[in-house]
Coordinates of C-alpha atoms and ligand atoms in Angstrom, one line a residue:
M579 CA -33.2 -34.1 142.9
T580 CA -31.3 -30.1 143.0
P581 CA -33.3 -27.8 144.3
T582 CA -34.8 -25.8 141.6
I583 CA -32.6 -21.9 142.3
R584 CA -35.8 -19.4 142.4
P585 CA -34.5 -16.1 139.7
V586 CA -33.9 -13.1 140.0
H587 CA -36.3 -11.1 138.2
V588 CA -34.1 -7.6 136.3
V589 CA -36.7 -4.8 135.5
G590 CA -35.5 -2.3 132.4
G591 CA -33.0 -4.0 129.0
G592 CA -31.3 -0.8 129.2
L593 CA -27.4 -0.9 129.3
A594 CA -27.3 -1.7 133.2
G595 CA -30.7 -4.7 133.1
S596 CA -28.7 -6.5 130.2
E597 CA -26.3 -6.6 131.6
A598 CA -27.2 -7.7 135.1
A599 CA -29.5 -10.7 133.9
W600 CA -25.6 -11.4 132.0
Q601 CA -24.3 -12.4 135.1
V602 CA -26.7 -13.3 136.8
A603 CA -27.2 -16.0 134.0
R604 CA -23.6 -16.6 134.1
R605 CA -23.3 -17.7 137.5
G606 CA -26.6 -20.4 137.1
V607 CA -28.6 -18.6 138.3
P608 CA -32.1 -17.9 136.1
A609 CA -33.7 -14.3 135.4
V610 CA -35.8 -12.9 134.2
L611 CA -35.8 -9.8 131.9
H612 CA -38.8 -7.2 132.2
E613 CA -38.9 -4.6 129.8
M614 CA -41.5 -2.5 128.2
R615 CA -40.2 -2.0 125.3
P616 CA -41.7 -1.8 122.0
S617 CA -45.0 -1.5 123.6
R618 CA -44.2 1.7 125.5
L619 CA -41.3 3.8 123.9
T620 CA -39.6 6.5 127.0
A621 CA -39.1 9.9 125.4
V622 CA -35.7 8.6 124.0
H623 CA -35.2 5.0 123.4
K624 CA -36.8 4.2 119.4
T625 CA -36.4 0.6 118.7
D626 CA -37.5 -3.1 121.0
K627 CA -33.7 -3.9 121.4
F628 CA -31.7 -4.3 124.4
A629 CA -29.3 -1.7 125.5
E630 CA -29.6 0.9 122.5
L631 CA -28.1 3.6 122.7
V632 CA -29.8 6.8 122.6
C633 CA -27.3 9.7 121.7
S634 CA -23.8 8.5 120.9
N635 CA -22.2 5.7 119.6
S636 CA -19.1 6.4 122.0
F637 CA -17.5 4.6 125.4
R638 CA -15.2 7.3 125.2
S639 CA -11.6 7.1 125.3
D640 CA -10.3 3.2 125.9
D641 CA -7.1 3.6 127.1
A642 CA -6.5 1.5 129.9
T643 CA -3.1 3.2 131.2
G644 CA -4.5 6.9 131.6
S645 CA -8.0 7.3 131.5
A646 CA -10.4 6.1 134.1
I647 CA -14.1 4.9 131.4
G648 CA -10.9 3.0 129.8
L649 CA -9.7 1.1 132.6
L650 CA -13.5 0.8 133.6
H651 CA -13.0 -1.0 129.9
A652 CA -10.1 -3.1 131.0
E653 CA -12.1 -3.7 133.9
M654 CA -14.8 -5.2 132.7
R655 CA -13.2 -7.5 129.5
V656 CA -11.7 -9.4 133.1
L657 CA -15.3 -9.9 134.4
G658 CA -16.6 -11.2 130.9
S659 CA -18.8 -8.2 130.6
L660 CA -21.5 -9.0 127.9
V661 CA -21.5 -4.6 127.3
L662 CA -17.6 -4.8 126.3
R663 CA -17.9 -8.4 124.2
A664 CA -20.7 -6.6 121.9
A665 CA -18.4 -3.7 122.1
D666 CA -15.5 -5.0 121.3
A667 CA -16.8 -7.4 118.0
H668 CA -18.4 -4.0 116.7
K669 CA -16.6 -1.3 117.0
L670 CA -15.8 1.5 114.5
P671 CA -12.7 3.4 113.8
A672 CA -12.5 6.3 116.7
G673 CA -8.9 7.1 117.8
S674 CA -7.7 6.1 121.3
A675 CA -12.3 6.0 122.0
L676 CA -13.8 3.2 121.5
A677 CA -17.7 3.9 119.1
V678 CA -19.9 1.4 118.1
D679 CA -21.5 0.2 115.3
R680 CA -24.9 1.1 117.1
E681 CA -27.1 -1.3 115.5
G682 CA -25.1 -4.2 115.2
F683 CA -24.0 -3.4 119.7
A684 CA -27.9 -3.5 120.4
A685 CA -28.7 -6.3 118.3
A686 CA -25.6 -8.4 119.4
I687 CA -26.7 -7.9 123.0
T688 CA -30.2 -9.0 122.1
T689 CA -29.2 -11.9 120.6
A690 CA -27.0 -13.0 122.8
I691 CA -29.3 -12.5 125.8
E692 CA -32.6 -14.0 123.6
A693 CA -30.7 -16.5 123.1
E694 CA -29.3 -17.5 127.1
P695 CA -31.3 -20.2 128.5
L696 CA -31.2 -19.2 131.9
I697 CA -32.4 -16.1 130.6
E698 CA -36.6 -15.6 129.7
V699 CA -37.5 -12.7 128.4
R700 CA -41.1 -10.6 129.5
R701 CA -41.7 -7.6 127.4
E702 CA -44.0 -5.4 130.0
E703 CA -44.1 -3.2 132.3
V704 CA -43.5 -3.3 136.1
S705 CA -45.0 -0.5 137.8
A706 CA -45.1 -2.5 141.0
P707 CA -42.8 -5.2 141.9
P708 CA -45.0 -7.8 143.3
V709 CA -43.9 -9.2 147.1
E710 CA -43.0 -12.6 146.0
W711 CA -40.7 -11.1 143.7
D712 CA -38.0 -11.7 146.5
S713 CA -34.9 -10.8 144.3
V714 CA -35.3 -7.5 142.1
I715 CA -32.9 -5.9 140.2
I716 CA -34.4 -2.4 139.4
A717 CA -32.3 -0.5 136.5
T718 CA -35.4 1.4 134.8
G719 CA -32.5 4.3 134.2
P720 CA -32.8 8.3 133.3
L721 CA -36.5 8.0 131.6
T722 CA -38.2 5.6 134.1
S723 CA -41.8 5.0 133.5
P724 CA -43.5 7.7 135.9
A725 CA -45.5 4.7 137.4
L726 CA -42.5 2.2 139.0
A727 CA -41.1 6.3 139.7
E728 CA -44.2 6.8 141.8
T729 CA -43.5 2.9 143.3
I730 CA -40.3 3.8 144.5
R731 CA -40.7 6.9 145.5
A732 CA -43.8 5.9 147.7
S733 CA -40.8 3.1 149.1
T734 CA -38.0 5.4 149.3
G735 CA -39.4 8.6 150.5
E736 CA -39.9 11.7 149.6
D737 CA -37.0 13.7 148.9
A738 CA -35.1 10.3 148.0
L739 CA -35.8 10.4 144.1
S740 CA -35.2 12.6 142.1
F741 CA -36.1 13.6 138.7
F742 CA -33.7 16.3 137.0
D743 CA -30.2 16.3 137.8
A744 CA -28.7 20.2 138.6
I745 CA -25.3 19.5 138.4
A746 CA -22.1 21.6 139.4
P747 CA -19.1 21.5 138.1
I748 CA -16.3 19.5 140.3
V749 CA -12.4 20.4 140.1
H750 CA -9.4 17.7 141.2
R751 CA -8.4 19.8 144.6
D752 CA -4.5 19.5 143.2
S753 CA -4.8 21.6 140.0
I754 CA -5.9 24.7 142.3
D755 CA -3.3 27.5 142.6
F756 CA -3.4 27.7 146.8
G757 CA -0.8 31.0 145.6
I758 CA -4.7 32.6 144.8
A759 CA -7.2 30.7 146.9
W760 CA -7.4 29.6 150.8
F761 CA -9.8 27.7 152.6
Q762 CA -12.2 29.7 155.0
S763 CA -15.7 28.9 155.6
R764 CA -17.4 32.0 156.2
Y765 CA -17.7 34.5 159.1
D766 CA -15.2 31.0 159.9
K767 CA -18.4 28.8 161.2
V768 CA -17.5 25.6 162.4
G769 CA -20.8 23.6 162.2
P770 CA -21.8 19.8 162.5
A771 CA -19.2 18.7 161.0
G772 CA -16.4 21.1 159.3
S773 CA -13.5 22.8 161.0
G774 CA -13.8 26.6 160.4
A775 CA -12.3 26.3 157.6
D776 CA -13.9 23.8 155.0
Y777 CA -14.6 25.6 151.6
I778 CA -11.9 27.1 149.2
N779 CA -12.1 30.8 148.2
C780 CA -11.2 31.9 145.0
P781 CA -11.3 35.9 144.8
L782 CA -12.2 38.7 142.4
T783 CA -11.6 41.6 142.2
R784 CA -14.5 44.4 140.7
A785 CA -13.2 44.4 137.4
Q786 CA -13.1 40.9 137.2
Y787 CA -15.7 40.1 138.0
E788 CA -17.6 41.9 135.7
T789 CA -16.0 40.6 132.9
F790 CA -16.9 36.8 134.3
V791 CA -20.2 38.2 134.5
D792 CA -20.1 39.6 130.6
A793 CA -18.8 36.0 129.3
L794 CA -21.2 34.1 131.1
L795 CA -24.3 35.9 129.0
T796 CA -22.5 36.1 126.1
A797 CA -21.3 32.0 125.9
E798 CA -22.5 29.3 123.9
K799 CA -25.4 27.0 126.3
I800 CA -26.8 23.8 125.9
A801 CA -30.7 23.9 124.6
F802 CA -33.2 21.6 126.4
H803 CA -34.4 18.0 124.4
D804 CA -38.0 18.8 123.4
F805 CA -38.8 16.0 125.9
E806 CA -37.2 18.0 129.0
A807 CA -38.9 21.2 127.7
A808 CA -40.7 21.2 131.0
T809 CA -37.8 21.6 133.1
P810 CA -38.8 23.3 135.5
Y811 CA -35.6 25.5 137.3
F812 CA -36.5 22.8 140.4
D813 CA -35.3 23.4 144.3
G814 CA -34.7 27.4 143.9
C815 CA -31.4 26.1 141.7
L816 CA -31.0 28.7 138.5
P817 CA -28.1 27.5 136.3
I818 CA -26.3 30.2 136.8
E819 CA -25.8 31.8 133.1
V820 CA -30.2 32.2 133.8
M821 CA -29.0 34.2 137.6
A822 CA -26.7 36.6 135.4
E823 CA -29.1 37.7 133.0
R824 CA -30.7 38.3 135.7
G825 CA -29.4 41.5 136.6
R826 CA -25.0 42.2 137.1
E827 CA -25.6 42.0 141.0
T828 CA -27.5 38.6 141.5
L829 CA -24.5 36.7 141.4
R830 CA -22.9 38.7 144.0
H831 CA -25.4 38.6 146.2
G832 CA -26.3 34.7 145.4
P833 CA -22.8 31.9 145.2
M834 CA -20.3 34.4 144.1
K835 CA -21.5 36.6 147.7
P836 CA -17.8 38.1 149.3
F837 CA -19.2 38.3 152.7
G838 CA -17.7 36.9 156.1
L839 CA -14.3 36.0 153.6
T840 CA -11.3 37.3 154.3
D841 CA -8.0 36.9 152.0
P842 CA -5.6 36.3 154.9
R843 CA -2.8 37.8 151.8
R844 CA -4.6 41.2 151.5
P845 CA -6.6 40.9 155.1
V846 CA -7.6 45.2 155.0
E847 CA -8.9 44.8 151.1
K848 CA -11.9 42.8 151.3
P849 CA -13.3 40.5 147.8
Y850 CA -15.5 42.3 145.3
A851 CA -16.4 38.4 144.5
V852 CA -15.6 35.1 145.6
V853 CA -16.3 31.5 144.2
Q854 CA -16.3 29.0 146.6
L855 CA -15.5 25.5 146.1
R856 CA -16.9 22.7 149.0
Q857 CA -15.1 19.3 149.3
D858 CA -17.3 16.7 147.3
N859 CA -16.0 13.4 148.0
K860 CA -14.1 11.8 151.9
L861 CA -11.0 11.5 149.7
G862 CA -11.3 15.2 149.9
T863 CA -9.5 15.1 146.2
L864 CA -12.3 16.9 144.8
F865 CA -14.1 19.8 145.8
N866 CA -17.5 21.1 143.6
I867 CA -17.9 24.7 142.7
V868 CA -20.8 25.8 144.8
G869 CA -23.9 27.2 143.5
F870 CA -22.3 27.0 139.5
Q871 CA -25.4 24.3 138.1
T872 CA -24.6 25.3 134.4
K873 CA -26.6 24.7 130.9
L874 CA -23.1 26.5 129.2
K875 CA -21.6 23.7 126.4
H876 CA -19.0 22.4 128.2
G877 CA -16.1 24.2 126.1
E878 CA -17.2 27.5 127.2
Q879 CA -17.7 25.8 131.0
V880 CA -13.3 25.3 130.7
R881 CA -12.5 28.3 129.3
I882 CA -15.0 30.5 131.2
F883 CA -14.6 28.9 134.6
R884 CA -10.2 28.9 134.1
T885 CA -10.9 32.7 134.6
I886 CA -11.3 32.5 138.2
P887 CA -8.0 33.7 139.6
G888 CA -7.1 30.1 141.4
L889 CA -8.6 28.5 139.1
A890 CA -6.3 28.9 135.6
N891 CA -5.1 25.6 135.7
A892 CA -8.1 24.1 137.1
E893 CA -9.2 19.6 136.1
F894 CA -12.5 19.2 135.6
A895 CA -14.0 15.5 137.4
R896 CA -17.2 17.0 135.5
L897 CA -18.4 19.5 134.3
G898 CA -21.4 21.0 135.1
G899 CA -24.6 20.4 133.2
L900 CA -28.5 19.8 134.3
H901 CA -31.2 17.7 132.9
R902 CA -34.0 15.1 133.2
N903 CA -33.0 12.4 134.9
T904 CA -34.4 9.6 137.5
F905 CA -31.9 9.0 140.0
L906 CA -31.6 7.8 143.8
N907 CA -29.9 9.7 147.0
S908 CA -28.0 6.2 146.9
P909 CA -25.4 7.2 149.3
K910 CA -28.4 7.4 152.3
L911 CA -30.4 4.6 150.7
L912 CA -28.7 1.7 149.2
D913 CA -26.0 -0.8 151.4
E914 CA -23.1 -1.2 149.4
T915 CA -23.9 -4.3 147.9
L916 CA -26.7 -2.0 146.6
R917 CA -30.0 -3.3 148.2
L918 CA -32.3 -0.9 149.4
K919 CA -31.5 -0.6 153.0
A920 CA -35.4 0.0 153.6
M921 CA -36.2 -3.2 151.9
P922 CA -33.1 -5.3 151.1
R923 CA -35.2 -7.9 148.0
L924 CA -34.6 -5.0 145.6
R925 CA -31.7 -3.8 144.2
F926 CA -30.7 -0.5 142.1
A927 CA -27.8 -0.7 139.1
G928 CA -27.2 1.5 136.3
Q929 CA -27.9 6.0 136.5
I930 CA -30.6 5.5 138.4
T931 CA -28.5 4.8 141.1
G932 CA -26.8 8.0 140.2
C933 CA -23.0 7.5 138.3
E934 CA -23.8 8.6 134.8
G935 CA -22.5 7.3 131.5
Y936 CA -23.7 4.0 128.6
V937 CA -20.4 2.0 130.4
E938 CA -20.4 3.4 133.5
S939 CA -24.3 2.2 134.2
A940 CA -23.6 -1.0 132.5
A941 CA -20.0 -1.4 135.3
I942 CA -22.5 -1.3 138.3
G943 CA -25.4 -3.3 136.5
L944 CA -22.8 -5.8 136.1
L945 CA -21.6 -5.4 139.5
A946 CA -25.5 -5.6 140.7
G947 CA -26.0 -8.9 138.8
R948 CA -23.5 -10.5 140.3
F949 CA -24.2 -9.8 144.3
A950 CA -27.8 -10.6 143.5
A951 CA -26.7 -14.1 141.9
A952 CA -23.9 -14.7 145.3
E953 CA -26.6 -13.6 147.7
R954 CA -29.2 -16.4 146.0
L955 CA -26.5 -19.2 146.4
G956 CA -25.8 -18.1 149.2
E957 CA -22.1 -16.6 148.7
A958 CA -20.7 -14.5 150.2
L959 CA -19.4 -12.0 148.0
S960 CA -17.0 -8.7 149.3
P961 CA -17.3 -4.7 147.0
P962 CA -14.9 -4.8 144.8
P963 CA -11.9 -3.0 146.4
P964 CA -11.4 1.1 146.1
T965 CA -9.1 0.9 144.5
T966 CA -10.5 -0.6 141.5
A967 CA -13.2 1.2 138.9
H968 CA -15.9 -0.4 139.9
G969 CA -14.7 -0.2 143.1
A970 CA -14.3 3.9 143.1
L971 CA -17.0 4.2 141.4
L972 CA -19.6 1.8 143.3
G973 CA -18.3 4.2 146.5
H974 CA -18.9 7.3 144.8
I975 CA -22.8 5.5 144.7
T976 CA -22.7 4.3 148.2
G977 CA -20.6 5.8 150.2
G978 CA -18.0 8.3 149.9
H979 CA -19.7 10.9 148.4
V980 CA -20.0 14.0 151.3
E981 CA -23.2 15.1 151.9
T982 CA -23.6 18.6 152.7
I983 CA -26.5 20.6 155.0
D984 CA -26.4 23.4 152.5
S985 CA -29.5 24.4 151.9
G986 CA -29.8 24.4 147.6
V987 CA -30.4 21.8 145.4
R988 CA -29.5 18.0 146.9
S989 CA -26.2 17.5 146.6
F990 CA -25.6 13.7 145.5
Q991 CA -25.7 14.4 141.4
P992 CA -24.9 11.6 139.3
M993 CA -21.3 11.0 138.2
N994 CA -18.9 9.1 135.9
V995 CA -16.5 6.8 136.6
N996 CA -12.8 9.8 137.2
F997 CA -9.9 9.2 138.7
G998 CA -11.1 11.8 141.7
L999 CA -13.0 8.7 143.1
F1000 CA -9.7 6.9 143.0
P1001 CA -7.4 6.7 146.9
P1002 CA -4.4 8.7 145.9
L1003 CA -1.3 6.8 145.9
G1004 CA 1.5 7.3 148.4
R1005 CA 3.5 10.0 149.1
G1006 CA 6.6 10.7 146.8
A1007 CA 4.9 9.3 143.6
A1008 CA 5.4 11.2 140.5
R1009 CA 2.7 13.3 139.3
N1010 CA 3.9 12.0 135.4
T1011 CA 3.1 9.2 135.7
R1012 CA -0.1 9.0 138.8
K1013 CA -2.6 8.0 136.1
S1014 CA -0.6 5.4 134.8
A1015 CA 0.4 3.5 138.6
L1016 CA -3.5 4.0 139.3
C1017 CA -4.1 2.3 136.6
A1018 CA -1.7 -1.1 137.0
R1019 CA -2.9 -1.0 140.9
A1020 CA -7.1 -0.6 139.8
L1021 CA -6.4 -4.1 137.2
A1022 CA -3.8 -5.8 139.8
D1023 CA -6.5 -5.3 142.3
L1024 CA -9.2 -6.1 139.8
N1025 CA -7.9 -9.3 138.8
A1026 CA -6.9 -10.3 142.6
W1027 CA -10.8 -9.5 143.6
S1028 CA -12.0 -11.5 140.9
A1029 CA -9.3 -15.1 141.4
M1030 CA -10.6 -14.4 144.8
T1031 CA -14.3 -14.1 143.7
A1032 CA -14.2 -17.6 141.4
R1033 CA -12.5 -19.2 143.8
H1034 CA -15.6 -18.4 147.0
A1035 CA -17.6 -19.2 144.0
A1036 CA -16.2 -22.3 143.3
E1037 CA -15.8 -23.8 147.4
Ligands
FAD1127 C1 -31.2 11.9 126.1 C2 -29.7 11.2 126.9 C3 -29.0 11.0 126.0 C4 -27.8 10.8 126.8 N1 -26.9 10.3 126.1 C5 -25.6 9.2 126.2 C6 -24.2 9.5 125.9 O1 -24.2 9.9 124.8 N2 -23.4 8.7 126.6 C7 -23.3 7.9 127.1 O2 -22.7 7.5 127.7 N3 -25.2 8.1 128.7 C8 -25.6 9.1 127.7 N4 -27.4 9.0 128.4 C9 -27.0 8.4 129.8 C10 -27.8 7.2 129.5 O3 -28.8 7.2 129.5 C11 -27.5 6.4 130.2 O4 -26.2 6.0 130.5 C12 -27.4 4.9 130.0 O5 -28.5 4.5 129.3 C13 -28.2 4.5 131.5 O6 -28.8 2.8 131.5 P1 -29.6 1.7 132.3 O7 -29.6 0.9 131.9 O8 -29.2 3.1 133.8 O9 -31.0 3.0 131.4 P2 -31.5 2.7 129.8 O10 -30.0 2.2 129.2 O11 -32.4 4.2 129.6 O12 -31.9 1.4 130.3 C14 -33.4 1.8 131.2 C15 -34.4 0.6 130.1 O13 -35.5 0.1 130.7 C16 -36.5 0.0 130.4 N5 -37.6 1.0 131.2 C17 -38.2 2.0 132.1 N6 -39.1 1.7 133.2 C18 -39.5 0.4 133.2 C19 -41.3 -0.2 133.6 N7 -41.3 0.3 134.8 N8 -40.6 -1.3 133.5 C20 -39.9 -2.1 132.4 N9 -39.2 -1.6 132.2 C21 -39.1 -0.1 131.8 C22 -37.1 1.3 129.5 O14 -37.1 0.9 128.3 C23 -34.9 1.2 129.5 O15 -34.9 0.2 127.8 C24 -27.6 10.0 128.3 C25 -29.1 9.7 128.7 C26 -30.0 10.5 127.8 C27 -31.8 10.8 128.8

């Protein structure tokens, strides 16, 4: 008699949970998918459908040779993603973007899940996964129900779960003008992990500072959603435009203070204000603008931040924001297969792990499902190579981010997939073909990983 395989419990039937349950079942392992809708809705979900898109209907660029998100689409197709299959079947005309008919898309996912014999659907809220569930994937998203959030917080620690993100823009290092900017830590302090020259500094004259403050004061801002109305400006972490509103000198005594910094090209003349950027990933390809969390509209951020000397040609891996969210301090808490180190029966997937976006959430759901199924079947499954979009995103979540000890908001913040997360190409790689070379390398490595995992599964 074939021994019965115990199910993997997936909590949350959003983008990540639907994909995770599907991947578990595809490997021949039973899954139980627990979804609290429709008996309990979140502040933004309106239907009982799995993988409901709560806002835009776009999965962003579908260009697999020049964009990181398009590459992620291509990789997900190779890996048999249900979310990409449904998106392709319900796509709408949208230029080079993959946009979907949201109702057709969610209906297709729901039908596929309900028709899959290895998936049992339970419409219920899970407030605490019972101890007898020995393999659980928590994919409850940015609006995880309060009861479950409290259980997670109690199992992970006071600082481990955030209920808002506070995102400062991130800049690709190779787009910064080092004819103007320079490396130096304030007062040349070395600190526990530094060299004394860890920050990138951009100097402003008084006139440039005044113009910058004026631009912040008059820029267009994004309003909070109704359900975010009670958004506290938490962790003492004010948006820069709110700081500017509190007084013209506030920024100069806060994130733009010039003290302890000397422009090597003008050692005698002190800058009036300085914008600092701090390394964000272990690869050293991305730097965040320190203290610049903001609710400015994205176009305004690009326009205004490019007026900072040294950032005229800045390319942004991420723009700033402040949203209601629920996410773990994953680099500290999760292992490389997304298990909670302190309680390995629990795995996390989707936005709650600190990725951002529909597609990224589904991709992390895909990996979590595969990891859980392999574990159940006693197979070894190594994470995808860091050169792939899946591996780069997983790396951001489980280890690629650089933790800092500065006061203020915790440094790990949600991120979309972007080329700054990928290991750079070797020296001599042509700049104008960099993106297509990164994509080609990723797809080759992903195909090799996929073939290897299929071979191991067959052994
Ligand atoms: C207001 C808002 C707008 C957004 N707009 C966009 C956008 O335009 N584009 C984009 O790419 N991303 C957007 N996002 C981010 C988006 O939420 C995520 O990208 C994506 O939906 C996250 O996928 P997920 O599977 O992690 O979570 P979700 O898709 O939110 O799925 C989580 C599921 O878990 C269920 N659930 C929660 N708690 C429990 C519980 N205790 N028991 C059982 N079930 C539970 C929920 O009902 C939900 O179905 C937006 C987020 C928000 C909050």
